[in-house]
mmCIF file with all atom_site columns, C-alpha atoms in Angstrom:
data_model
loop_
_atom_site.group_PDB
_atom_site.id
_atom_site.type_symbol
_atom_site.label_atom_id
_atom_site.label_alt_id
_atom_site.label_comp_id
_atom_site.label_asym_id
_atom_site.label_entity_id
_atom_site.label_seq_id
_atom_site.pdbx_PDB_ins_code
_atom_site.Cartn_x
_atom_site.Cartn_y
_atom_site.Cartn_z
_atom_site.occupancy
_atom_site.B_iso_or_equiv
_atom_site.pdbx_formal_charge
_atom_site.auth_seq_id
_atom_site.auth_comp_id
_atom_site.auth_asym_id
_atom_site.auth_atom_id
_atom_site.pdbx_PDB_model_num
ATOM 1   C CA . GLY S 1 1   ? 84.972  92.717  112.538 1.00 67.00 ? 188 GLY S CA 1
ATOM 2   C CA . GLN S 1 2   ? 88.203  92.516  110.602 1.00 76.00 ? 189 GLN S CA 1
ATOM 3   C CA . SER S 1 3   ? 90.104  89.520  109.236 1.00 88.00 ? 190 SER S CA 1
ATOM 4   C CA . LEU S 1 4   ? 93.290  89.481  107.199 1.00 93.00 ? 191 LEU S CA 1
ATOM 5   C CA . GLU S 1 5   ? 94.923  86.655  105.281 1.00 95.00 ? 192 GLU S CA 1
ATOM 6   C CA . GLN S 1 6   ? 98.576  86.500  104.298 1.00 97.00 ? 193 GLN S CA 1
ATOM 7   C CA . PRO S 1 7   ? 100.897 83.571  103.549 1.00 97.00 ? 194 PRO S CA 1
ATOM 8   C CA . SER S 1 8   ? 102.653 82.144  106.572 1.00 95.00 ? 195 SER S CA 1
ATOM 9   C CA . GLU S 1 9   ? 106.039 81.832  104.904 1.00 97.00 ? 196 GLU S CA 1
ATOM 10  C CA . VAL S 1 10  ? 107.842 82.915  101.742 1.00 97.00 ? 197 VAL S CA 1
ATOM 11  C CA . THR S 1 11  ? 111.351 81.981  100.668 1.00 97.00 ? 198 THR S CA 1
ATOM 12  C CA . ALA S 1 12  ? 113.587 83.710  98.144  1.00 97.00 ? 199 ALA S CA 1
ATOM 13  C CA . VAL S 1 13  ? 117.248 84.198  97.260  1.00 97.00 ? 200 VAL S CA 1
ATOM 14  C CA . GLU S 1 14  ? 119.392 87.291  97.527  1.00 97.00 ? 201 GLU S CA 1
ATOM 15  C CA . GLY S 1 15  ? 118.874 89.751  94.713  1.00 97.00 ? 202 GLY S CA 1
ATOM 16  C CA . ALA S 1 16  ? 115.445 88.393  93.833  1.00 97.00 ? 203 ALA S CA 1
ATOM 17  C CA . ILE S 1 17  ? 112.023 90.085  93.996  1.00 97.00 ? 204 ILE S CA 1
ATOM 18  C CA . VAL S 1 18  ? 109.309 88.791  96.289  1.00 98.00 ? 205 VAL S CA 1
ATOM 19  C CA . GLN S 1 19  ? 105.662 89.762  96.691  1.00 98.00 ? 206 GLN S CA 1
ATOM 20  C CA . ILE S 1 20  ? 103.732 89.224  99.921  1.00 98.00 ? 207 ILE S CA 1
ATOM 21  C CA . ASN S 1 21  ? 99.980  89.319  99.447  1.00 98.00 ? 208 ASN S CA 1
ATOM 22  C CA . CYS S 1 22  ? 97.320  90.379  101.918 1.00 97.00 ? 209 CYS S CA 1
ATOM 23  C CA . THR S 1 23  ? 93.578  90.040  101.545 1.00 97.00 ? 210 THR S CA 1
ATOM 24  C CA . TYR S 1 24  ? 91.173  91.474  104.057 1.00 95.00 ? 211 TYR S CA 1
ATOM 25  C CA . GLN S 1 25  ? 87.539  91.374  105.050 1.00 92.00 ? 212 GLN S CA 1
ATOM 26  C CA . THR S 1 26  ? 86.469  94.383  107.022 1.00 82.00 ? 213 THR S CA 1
ATOM 27  C CA . SER S 1 27  ? 83.344  96.121  108.206 1.00 78.00 ? 214 SER S CA 1
ATOM 28  C CA . GLY S 1 28  ? 85.006  99.407  107.301 1.00 77.00 ? 215 GLY S CA 1
ATOM 29  C CA . PHE S 1 29  ? 88.296  100.189 105.602 1.00 82.00 ? 216 PHE S CA 1
ATOM 30  C CA . TYR S 1 30  ? 90.489  103.238 106.070 1.00 84.00 ? 217 TYR S CA 1
ATOM 31  C CA . GLY S 1 31  ? 93.911  102.071 104.949 1.00 89.00 ? 218 GLY S CA 1
ATOM 32  C CA . LEU S 1 32  ? 96.411  99.216  104.797 1.00 93.00 ? 219 LEU S CA 1
ATOM 33  C CA . SER S 1 33  ? 99.782  99.319  106.530 1.00 93.00 ? 220 SER S CA 1
ATOM 34  C CA . TRP S 1 34  ? 102.814 97.073  106.422 1.00 95.00 ? 221 TRP S CA 1
ATOM 35  C CA . TYR S 1 35  ? 105.201 96.445  109.306 1.00 96.00 ? 222 TYR S CA 1
ATOM 36  C CA . GLN S 1 36  ? 108.482 94.541  109.481 1.00 97.00 ? 223 GLN S CA 1
ATOM 37  C CA . GLN S 1 37  ? 109.570 92.605  112.548 1.00 95.00 ? 224 GLN S CA 1
ATOM 38  C CA . HIS S 1 38  ? 112.938 90.937  112.929 1.00 95.00 ? 225 HIS S CA 1
ATOM 39  C CA . ASP S 1 39  ? 113.109 87.978  115.265 1.00 91.00 ? 226 ASP S CA 1
ATOM 40  C CA . GLY S 1 40  ? 112.940 89.232  118.832 1.00 87.00 ? 227 GLY S CA 1
ATOM 41  C CA . GLY S 1 41  ? 112.610 92.846  117.722 1.00 91.00 ? 228 GLY S CA 1
ATOM 42  C CA . ALA S 1 42  ? 109.945 95.514  117.654 1.00 94.00 ? 229 ALA S CA 1
ATOM 43  C CA . PRO S 1 43  ? 107.682 95.925  114.627 1.00 95.00 ? 230 PRO S CA 1
ATOM 44  C CA . THR S 1 44  ? 108.698 98.865  112.449 1.00 95.00 ? 231 THR S CA 1
ATOM 45  C CA . PHE S 1 45  ? 106.526 100.738 109.988 1.00 93.00 ? 232 PHE S CA 1
ATOM 46  C CA . LEU S 1 46  ? 107.187 100.231 106.279 1.00 94.00 ? 233 LEU S CA 1
ATOM 47  C CA . SER S 1 47  ? 104.300 101.746 104.339 1.00 92.00 ? 234 SER S CA 1
ATOM 48  C CA . TYR S 1 48  ? 100.687 102.875 104.306 1.00 91.00 ? 235 TYR S CA 1
ATOM 49  C CA . ASN S 1 49  ? 98.141  102.904 101.481 1.00 92.00 ? 236 ASN S CA 1
ATOM 50  C CA . ALA S 1 50  ? 94.834  104.683 101.818 1.00 89.00 ? 237 ALA S CA 1
ATOM 51  C CA . LEU S 1 51  ? 94.118  104.949 98.091  1.00 92.00 ? 238 LEU S CA 1
ATOM 52  C CA . ASP S 1 52  ? 94.398  102.489 95.218  1.00 96.00 ? 239 ASP S CA 1
ATOM 53  C CA . GLY S 1 53  ? 97.749  102.199 93.535  1.00 96.00 ? 240 GLY S CA 1
ATOM 54  C CA . LEU S 1 54  ? 101.410 101.673 94.177  1.00 96.00 ? 241 LEU S CA 1
ATOM 55  C CA . GLU S 1 55  ? 103.511 103.475 96.777  1.00 93.00 ? 242 GLU S CA 1
ATOM 56  C CA . GLU S 1 56  ? 107.269 103.159 96.360  1.00 93.00 ? 243 GLU S CA 1
ATOM 57  C CA . THR S 1 57  ? 109.860 103.661 99.066  1.00 88.00 ? 244 THR S CA 1
ATOM 58  C CA . GLY S 1 58  ? 113.312 102.585 97.999  1.00 92.00 ? 245 GLY S CA 1
ATOM 59  C CA . ARG S 1 59  ? 113.484 98.819  97.522  1.00 96.00 ? 246 ARG S CA 1
ATOM 60  C CA . PHE S 1 60  ? 110.025 98.360  99.027  1.00 96.00 ? 247 PHE S CA 1
ATOM 61  C CA . SER S 1 61  ? 106.708 99.092  97.329  1.00 97.00 ? 248 SER S CA 1
ATOM 62  C CA . SER S 1 62  ? 103.162 98.573  98.540  1.00 97.00 ? 249 SER S CA 1
ATOM 63  C CA . PHE S 1 63  ? 100.043 98.211  96.437  1.00 97.00 ? 250 PHE S CA 1
ATOM 64  C CA . LEU S 1 64  ? 96.366  98.494  97.268  1.00 97.00 ? 251 LEU S CA 1
ATOM 65  C CA . SER S 1 65  ? 93.185  97.623  95.421  1.00 97.00 ? 252 SER S CA 1
ATOM 66  C CA . ARG S 1 66  ? 90.214  98.563  97.549  1.00 94.00 ? 253 ARG S CA 1
ATOM 67  C CA . SER S 1 67  ? 87.712  97.058  95.113  1.00 94.00 ? 254 SER S CA 1
ATOM 68  C CA . ASP S 1 68  ? 89.458  93.678  95.479  1.00 95.00 ? 255 ASP S CA 1
ATOM 69  C CA . SER S 1 69  ? 90.141  94.063  99.226  1.00 94.00 ? 256 SER S CA 1
ATOM 70  C CA . TYR S 1 70  ? 93.711  93.193  98.370  1.00 96.00 ? 257 TYR S CA 1
ATOM 71  C CA . GLY S 1 71  ? 97.167  94.571  98.821  1.00 97.00 ? 258 GLY S CA 1
ATOM 72  C CA . TYR S 1 72  ? 100.730 93.441  98.534  1.00 98.00 ? 259 TYR S CA 1
ATOM 73  C CA . LEU S 1 73  ? 104.220 94.336  99.650  1.00 98.00 ? 260 LEU S CA 1
ATOM 74  C CA . LEU S 1 74  ? 106.912 94.072  96.984  1.00 98.00 ? 261 LEU S CA 1
ATOM 75  C CA . LEU S 1 75  ? 110.516 93.724  98.030  1.00 97.00 ? 262 LEU S CA 1
ATOM 76  C CA . GLN S 1 76  ? 113.173 94.143  95.365  1.00 97.00 ? 263 GLN S CA 1
ATOM 77  C CA . GLU S 1 77  ? 116.893 93.385  95.323  1.00 97.00 ? 264 GLU S CA 1
ATOM 78  C CA . LEU S 1 78  ? 116.480 91.168  98.352  1.00 97.00 ? 265 LEU S CA 1
ATOM 79  C CA . GLN S 1 79  ? 119.200 91.219  100.980 1.00 97.00 ? 266 GLN S CA 1
ATOM 80  C CA . MET S 1 80  ? 119.868 88.788  103.795 1.00 97.00 ? 267 MET S CA 1
ATOM 81  C CA . LYS S 1 81  ? 118.829 91.462  106.280 1.00 97.00 ? 268 LYS S CA 1
ATOM 82  C CA . ASP S 1 82  ? 115.329 91.415  104.782 1.00 98.00 ? 269 ASP S CA 1
ATOM 83  C CA . SER S 1 83  ? 114.741 88.058  106.469 1.00 98.00 ? 270 SER S CA 1
ATOM 84  C CA . ALA S 1 84  ? 111.991 88.959  108.921 1.00 97.00 ? 271 ALA S CA 1
ATOM 85  C CA . SER S 1 85  ? 108.262 88.717  109.490 1.00 96.00 ? 272 SER S CA 1
ATOM 86  C CA . TYR S 1 86  ? 106.033 91.098  107.569 1.00 97.00 ? 273 TYR S CA 1
ATOM 87  C CA . PHE S 1 87  ? 102.587 92.059  108.820 1.00 96.00 ? 274 PHE S CA 1
ATOM 88  C CA . CYS S 1 88  ? 99.768  93.735  106.982 1.00 96.00 ? 275 CYS S CA 1
ATOM 89  C CA . ALA S 1 89  ? 97.368  95.739  109.131 1.00 93.00 ? 276 ALA S CA 1
ATOM 90  C CA . VAL S 1 90  ? 94.041  97.360  108.439 1.00 91.00 ? 277 VAL S CA 1
ATOM 91  C CA . ARG S 1 91  ? 93.301  100.738 109.879 1.00 85.00 ? 278 ARG S CA 1
ATOM 92  C CA . ASP S 1 92  ? 90.025  100.609 111.756 1.00 77.00 ? 279 ASP S CA 1
ATOM 93  C CA . GLN S 1 93  ? 87.342  103.242 111.778 1.00 70.00 ? 280 GLN S CA 1
ATOM 94  C CA . PRO S 1 94  ? 88.785  106.516 112.982 1.00 67.00 ? 281 PRO S CA 1
ATOM 95  C CA . ARG S 1 95  ? 87.361  107.939 116.160 1.00 63.00 ? 282 ARG S CA 1
ATOM 96  C CA . GLY S 1 96  ? 88.364  111.413 117.125 1.00 58.00 ? 283 GLY S CA 1
ATOM 97  C CA . GLY S 1 97  ? 91.043  111.456 114.457 1.00 57.00 ? 284 GLY S CA 1
ATOM 98  C CA . TYR S 1 98  ? 92.728  108.274 115.629 1.00 66.00 ? 285 TYR S CA 1
ATOM 99  C CA . SER S 1 99  ? 92.267  104.640 114.825 1.00 73.00 ? 286 SER S CA 1
ATOM 100 C CA . THR S 1 100 ? 93.603  101.297 115.899 1.00 79.00 ? 287 THR S CA 1
ATOM 101 C CA . LEU S 1 101 ? 95.158  98.643  113.690 1.00 86.00 ? 288 LEU S CA 1
ATOM 102 C CA . THR S 1 102 ? 94.089  95.050  113.157 1.00 88.00 ? 289 THR S CA 1
ATOM 103 C CA . PHE S 1 103 ? 97.086  92.930  112.185 1.00 92.00 ? 290 PHE S CA 1
ATOM 104 C CA . GLY S 1 104 ? 97.379  89.810  110.089 1.00 93.00 ? 291 GLY S CA 1
ATOM 105 C CA . LYS S 1 105 ? 99.278  86.793  111.457 1.00 93.00 ? 292 LYS S CA 1
ATOM 106 C CA . GLY S 1 106 ? 102.395 87.752  109.536 1.00 95.00 ? 293 GLY S CA 1
ATOM 107 C CA . THR S 1 107 ? 104.507 86.298  106.737 1.00 97.00 ? 294 THR S CA 1
ATOM 108 C CA . MET S 1 108 ? 107.956 85.012  107.558 1.00 96.00 ? 295 MET S CA 1
ATOM 109 C CA . LEU S 1 109 ? 110.366 85.844  104.738 1.00 98.00 ? 296 LEU S CA 1
ATOM 110 C CA . LEU S 1 110 ? 113.486 83.718  104.517 1.00 97.00 ? 297 LEU S CA 1
ATOM 111 C CA . VAL S 1 111 ? 116.219 85.046  102.229 1.00 97.00 ? 298 VAL S CA 1
ATOM 112 C CA . SER S 1 112 ? 118.967 82.608  101.328 1.00 96.00 ? 299 SER S CA 1
ATOM 113 C CA . PRO S 1 113 ? 122.348 83.305  99.702  1.00 94.00 ? 300 PRO S CA 1
ATOM 114 C CA . GLY M 2 1   ? 114.085 109.169 125.163 1.00 54.00 ? 237 GLY M CA 1
ATOM 115 C CA . ALA M 2 2   ? 114.465 108.588 121.457 1.00 80.00 ? 238 ALA M CA 1
ATOM 116 C CA . GLY M 2 3   ? 112.027 105.709 121.260 1.00 93.00 ? 239 GLY M CA 1
ATOM 117 C CA . VAL M 2 4   ? 109.321 103.838 123.111 1.00 96.00 ? 240 VAL M CA 1
ATOM 118 C CA . SER M 2 5   ? 110.696 102.041 126.144 1.00 96.00 ? 241 SER M CA 1
ATOM 119 C CA . GLN M 2 6   ? 109.162 99.179  128.083 1.00 97.00 ? 242 GLN M CA 1
ATOM 120 C CA . SER M 2 7   ? 110.014 97.542  131.359 1.00 97.00 ? 243 SER M CA 1
ATOM 121 C CA . PRO M 2 8   ? 110.750 94.944  132.401 1.00 97.00 ? 244 PRO M CA 1
ATOM 122 C CA . SER M 2 9   ? 112.099 93.316  129.255 1.00 96.00 ? 245 SER M CA 1
ATOM 123 C CA . ASN M 2 10  ? 111.386 89.887  130.724 1.00 97.00 ? 246 ASN M CA 1
ATOM 124 C CA . LYS M 2 11  ? 109.045 88.825  133.503 1.00 97.00 ? 247 LYS M CA 1
ATOM 125 C CA . VAL M 2 12  ? 108.624 85.348  134.891 1.00 98.00 ? 248 VAL M CA 1
ATOM 126 C CA . THR M 2 13  ? 105.805 84.875  137.362 1.00 97.00 ? 249 THR M CA 1
ATOM 127 C CA . GLU M 2 14  ? 103.806 82.143  138.974 1.00 97.00 ? 250 GLU M CA 1
ATOM 128 C CA . LYS M 2 15  ? 100.241 81.391  138.055 1.00 97.00 ? 251 LYS M CA 1
ATOM 129 C CA . GLY M 2 16  ? 97.846  83.481  140.132 1.00 97.00 ? 252 GLY M CA 1
ATOM 130 C CA . LYS M 2 17  ? 100.232 86.376  140.746 1.00 98.00 ? 253 LYS M CA 1
ATOM 131 C CA . ASP M 2 18  ? 99.605  89.921  139.536 1.00 98.00 ? 254 ASP M CA 1
ATOM 132 C CA . VAL M 2 19  ? 102.032 91.655  137.161 1.00 98.00 ? 255 VAL M CA 1
ATOM 133 C CA . GLU M 2 20  ? 102.537 95.233  136.049 1.00 98.00 ? 256 GLU M CA 1
ATOM 134 C CA . LEU M 2 21  ? 104.103 96.148  132.712 1.00 98.00 ? 257 LEU M CA 1
ATOM 135 C CA . ARG M 2 22  ? 105.286 99.677  132.024 1.00 97.00 ? 258 ARG M CA 1
ATOM 136 C CA . CYS M 2 23  ? 105.459 101.697 128.827 1.00 97.00 ? 259 CYS M CA 1
ATOM 137 C CA . ASP M 2 24  ? 107.131 105.068 128.257 1.00 96.00 ? 260 ASP M CA 1
ATOM 138 C CA . PRO M 2 25  ? 105.946 106.482 124.914 1.00 94.00 ? 261 PRO M CA 1
ATOM 139 C CA . ILE M 2 26  ? 107.828 108.884 122.689 1.00 93.00 ? 262 ILE M CA 1
ATOM 140 C CA . SER M 2 27  ? 107.595 112.409 124.054 1.00 90.00 ? 263 SER M CA 1
ATOM 141 C CA . GLY M 2 28  ? 104.823 114.331 122.342 1.00 87.00 ? 264 GLY M CA 1
ATOM 142 C CA . HIS M 2 29  ? 102.892 111.277 121.168 1.00 88.00 ? 265 HIS M CA 1
ATOM 143 C CA . THR M 2 30  ? 99.327  111.581 122.367 1.00 86.00 ? 266 THR M CA 1
ATOM 144 C CA . ALA M 2 31  ? 98.165  108.107 121.339 1.00 88.00 ? 267 ALA M CA 1
ATOM 145 C CA . LEU M 2 32  ? 99.344  104.942 123.109 1.00 92.00 ? 268 LEU M CA 1
ATOM 146 C CA . TYR M 2 33  ? 98.474  101.348 122.256 1.00 93.00 ? 269 TYR M CA 1
ATOM 147 C CA . TRP M 2 34  ? 99.001  97.965  123.908 1.00 95.00 ? 270 TRP M CA 1
ATOM 148 C CA . TYR M 2 35  ? 99.213  94.752  121.892 1.00 95.00 ? 271 TYR M CA 1
ATOM 149 C CA . ARG M 2 36  ? 99.870  91.130  122.743 1.00 96.00 ? 272 ARG M CA 1
ATOM 150 C CA . GLN M 2 37  ? 101.866 88.795  120.521 1.00 95.00 ? 273 GLN M CA 1
ATOM 151 C CA . SER M 2 38  ? 101.888 85.078  121.158 1.00 91.00 ? 274 SER M CA 1
ATOM 152 C CA . LEU M 2 39  ? 104.610 82.885  119.670 1.00 83.00 ? 275 LEU M CA 1
ATOM 153 C CA . GLY M 2 40  ? 104.415 82.912  115.880 1.00 76.00 ? 276 GLY M CA 1
ATOM 154 C CA . GLN M 2 41  ? 101.241 84.957  115.873 1.00 80.00 ? 277 GLN M CA 1
ATOM 155 C CA . GLY M 2 42  ? 100.210 88.418  114.818 1.00 85.00 ? 278 GLY M CA 1
ATOM 156 C CA . LEU M 2 43  ? 99.649  91.350  117.097 1.00 91.00 ? 279 LEU M CA 1
ATOM 157 C CA . GLU M 2 44  ? 96.435  91.279  119.095 1.00 92.00 ? 280 GLU M CA 1
ATOM 158 C CA . PHE M 2 45  ? 95.089  94.717  120.008 1.00 91.00 ? 281 PHE M CA 1
ATOM 159 C CA . LEU M 2 46  ? 94.396  95.156  123.716 1.00 93.00 ? 282 LEU M CA 1
ATOM 160 C CA . ILE M 2 47  ? 93.743  98.803  124.588 1.00 92.00 ? 283 ILE M CA 1
ATOM 161 C CA . TYR M 2 48  ? 94.268  102.283 123.191 1.00 88.00 ? 284 TYR M CA 1
ATOM 162 C CA . PHE M 2 49  ? 94.613  105.695 124.846 1.00 89.00 ? 285 PHE M CA 1
ATOM 163 C CA . GLN M 2 50  ? 94.286  109.003 123.050 1.00 84.00 ? 286 GLN M CA 1
ATOM 164 C CA . GLY M 2 51  ? 94.983  112.171 124.969 1.00 78.00 ? 287 GLY M CA 1
ATOM 165 C CA . ASN M 2 52  ? 92.568  112.613 127.838 1.00 75.00 ? 288 ASN M CA 1
ATOM 166 C CA . SER M 2 53  ? 89.747  110.678 126.206 1.00 78.00 ? 289 SER M CA 1
ATOM 167 C CA . ALA M 2 54  ? 88.363  107.502 127.730 1.00 79.00 ? 290 ALA M CA 1
ATOM 168 C CA . PRO M 2 55  ? 90.461  104.548 126.556 1.00 84.00 ? 291 PRO M CA 1
ATOM 169 C CA . ASP M 2 56  ? 89.250  102.046 123.995 1.00 82.00 ? 292 ASP M CA 1
ATOM 170 C CA . LYS M 2 57  ? 89.266  98.812  125.999 1.00 85.00 ? 293 LYS M CA 1
ATOM 171 C CA . SER M 2 58  ? 87.547  96.721  123.366 1.00 83.00 ? 294 SER M CA 1
ATOM 172 C CA . GLY M 2 59  ? 90.509  94.358  122.948 1.00 87.00 ? 295 GLY M CA 1
ATOM 173 C CA . LEU M 2 60  ? 91.063  93.391  126.568 1.00 90.00 ? 296 LEU M CA 1
ATOM 174 C CA . PRO M 2 61  ? 90.557  89.597  126.756 1.00 92.00 ? 297 PRO M CA 1
ATOM 175 C CA . SER M 2 62  ? 89.127  89.497  130.276 1.00 93.00 ? 298 SER M CA 1
ATOM 176 C CA . ASP M 2 63  ? 88.468  91.629  133.334 1.00 95.00 ? 299 ASP M CA 1
ATOM 177 C CA . ARG M 2 64  ? 91.805  90.453  134.740 1.00 97.00 ? 300 ARG M CA 1
ATOM 178 C CA . PHE M 2 65  ? 93.434  92.913  132.334 1.00 96.00 ? 301 PHE M CA 1
ATOM 179 C CA . SER M 2 66  ? 93.463  96.657  132.974 1.00 95.00 ? 302 SER M CA 1
ATOM 180 C CA . ALA M 2 67  ? 95.581  99.616  131.977 1.00 95.00 ? 303 ALA M CA 1
ATOM 181 C CA . GLU M 2 68  ? 96.011  103.194 132.930 1.00 93.00 ? 304 GLU M CA 1
ATOM 182 C CA . ARG M 2 69  ? 97.881  106.133 131.549 1.00 92.00 ? 305 ARG M CA 1
ATOM 183 C CA . THR M 2 70  ? 99.017  108.800 133.947 1.00 85.00 ? 306 THR M CA 1
ATOM 184 C CA . GLY M 2 71  ? 99.510  112.410 132.920 1.00 81.00 ? 307 GLY M CA 1
ATOM 185 C CA . GLY M 2 72  ? 98.993  111.559 129.289 1.00 76.00 ? 308 GLY M CA 1
ATOM 186 C CA . SER M 2 73  ? 102.364 109.845 129.175 1.00 89.00 ? 309 SER M CA 1
ATOM 187 C CA . VAL M 2 74  ? 103.476 106.671 130.970 1.00 94.00 ? 310 VAL M CA 1
ATOM 188 C CA . SER M 2 75  ? 101.146 103.693 130.840 1.00 95.00 ? 311 SER M CA 1
ATOM 189 C CA . THR M 2 76  ? 100.899 100.592 132.994 1.00 96.00 ? 312 THR M CA 1
ATOM 190 C CA . LEU M 2 77  ? 99.243  97.358  131.907 1.00 97.00 ? 313 LEU M CA 1
ATOM 191 C CA . THR M 2 78  ? 98.178  95.214  134.852 1.00 97.00 ? 314 THR M CA 1
ATOM 192 C CA . ILE M 2 79  ? 97.297  91.537  134.653 1.00 98.00 ? 315 ILE M CA 1
ATOM 193 C CA . GLN M 2 80  ? 95.697  90.116  137.768 1.00 98.00 ? 316 GLN M CA 1
ATOM 194 C CA . ARG M 2 81  ? 95.696  86.452  138.753 1.00 98.00 ? 317 ARG M CA 1
ATOM 195 C CA . THR M 2 82  ? 97.882  85.522  135.796 1.00 98.00 ? 318 THR M CA 1
ATOM 196 C CA . GLN M 2 83  ? 97.176  82.346  133.863 1.00 97.00 ? 319 GLN M CA 1
ATOM 197 C CA . GLN M 2 84  ? 99.521  80.305  131.690 1.00 96.00 ? 320 GLN M CA 1
ATOM 198 C CA . GLU M 2 85  ? 97.670  81.448  128.554 1.00 95.00 ? 321 GLU M CA 1
ATOM 199 C CA . ASP M 2 86  ? 98.728  85.019  129.402 1.00 97.00 ? 322 ASP M CA 1
ATOM 200 C CA . SER M 2 87  ? 102.304 84.095  128.456 1.00 97.00 ? 323 SER M CA 1
ATOM 201 C CA . ALA M 2 88  ? 103.202 86.262  125.469 1.00 97.00 ? 324 ALA M CA 1
ATOM 202 C CA . VAL M 2 89  ? 105.159 89.343  124.434 1.00 97.00 ? 325 VAL M CA 1
ATOM 203 C CA . TYR M 2 90  ? 103.325 92.524  125.359 1.00 98.00 ? 326 TYR M CA 1
ATOM 204 C CA . LEU M 2 91  ? 104.094 95.367  122.988 1.00 97.00 ? 327 LEU M CA 1
ATOM 205 C CA . CYS M 2 92  ? 103.421 99.040  123.487 1.00 96.00 ? 328 CYS M CA 1
ATOM 206 C CA . ALA M 2 93  ? 103.269 101.584 120.670 1.00 95.00 ? 329 ALA M CA 1
ATOM 207 C CA . SER M 2 94  ? 102.701 105.313 120.417 1.00 93.00 ? 330 SER M CA 1
ATOM 208 C CA . SER M 2 95  ? 101.839 107.708 117.622 1.00 89.00 ? 331 SER M CA 1
ATOM 209 C CA . PHE M 2 96  ? 101.451 111.382 116.834 1.00 81.00 ? 332 PHE M CA 1
ATOM 210 C CA . ALA M 2 97  ? 98.220  113.276 116.709 1.00 64.00 ? 333 ALA M CA 1
ATOM 211 C CA . GLY M 2 98  ? 96.537  113.839 113.378 1.00 55.00 ? 334 GLY M CA 1
ATOM 212 C CA . VAL M 2 99  ? 96.424  111.675 110.295 1.00 54.00 ? 335 VAL M CA 1
ATOM 213 C CA . SER M 2 100 ? 99.659  109.762 110.767 1.00 53.00 ? 336 SER M CA 1
ATOM 214 C CA . ASN M 2 101 ? 99.042  106.044 110.708 1.00 72.00 ? 337 ASN M CA 1
ATOM 215 C CA . GLU M 2 102 ? 102.568 105.120 111.772 1.00 87.00 ? 338 GLU M CA 1
ATOM 216 C CA . GLN M 2 103 ? 102.856 103.495 115.152 1.00 91.00 ? 339 GLN M CA 1
ATOM 217 C CA . PHE M 2 104 ? 106.225 103.350 116.897 1.00 94.00 ? 340 PHE M CA 1
ATOM 218 C CA . PHE M 2 105 ? 106.708 100.173 118.883 1.00 96.00 ? 341 PHE M CA 1
ATOM 219 C CA . GLY M 2 106 ? 108.726 99.451  121.973 1.00 96.00 ? 342 GLY M CA 1
ATOM 220 C CA . PRO M 2 107 ? 110.860 96.313  122.370 1.00 95.00 ? 343 PRO M CA 1
ATOM 221 C CA . GLY M 2 108 ? 108.165 94.532  124.342 1.00 96.00 ? 344 GLY M CA 1
ATOM 222 C CA . THR M 2 109 ? 107.953 92.675  127.637 1.00 97.00 ? 345 THR M CA 1
ATOM 223 C CA . ARG M 2 110 ? 108.179 88.899  127.420 1.00 97.00 ? 346 ARG M CA 1
ATOM 224 C CA . LEU M 2 111 ? 105.852 87.482  130.085 1.00 98.00 ? 347 LEU M CA 1
ATOM 225 C CA . THR M 2 112 ? 106.152 83.871  131.145 1.00 97.00 ? 348 THR M CA 1
ATOM 226 C CA . VAL M 2 113 ? 103.596 82.450  133.545 1.00 97.00 ? 349 VAL M CA 1
ATOM 227 C CA . LEU M 2 114 ? 104.694 79.190  135.155 1.00 96.00 ? 350 LEU M CA 1
#
């Protein structure tokens, strides 16, 4: 089975940098994704790491260490609109080229002025 | 359409009734997924369709839950004899074939069982 741990809530101020950590325990690992969900909205894809290291996409970066079963999402130059829930998700064993995702419980990020 | 659509957006039903939730995936996406999200919780995987292969039903919580996908496109999630613990937002997602790991989510159906 899969289990993921991430903080339930993180607070920060506009312009700051925040890191949301995710640790996982899995029977097999094929990649770590991050999704953003605004209140009442649909989750939207942010990033995917299959290999160790840092992936940067604009203000957002995602890091993975497979040996530590650990990843994080780094948000820079925080804006009020970044207030949302952030979910890490482990990609399960591919079958026929596809795989499902197991999601963590999410981290609510509150950005204040 | 441009994105994944779901209907209805809200459904209120009485305990014991059956409900059907519909999902229209993005055109060309061969994989379709159903998730359930309870208040303040993460997304719980329910079922997954890929092309014409048999669906992965490993996440369905009970035999009251079933889903089908007709013509490799539209999917319907059916919950029979609804219970209050079925109250949640039901989210549908679709994805491309191949190595893409990005799933595109619909807005969800908020189900309330009284």
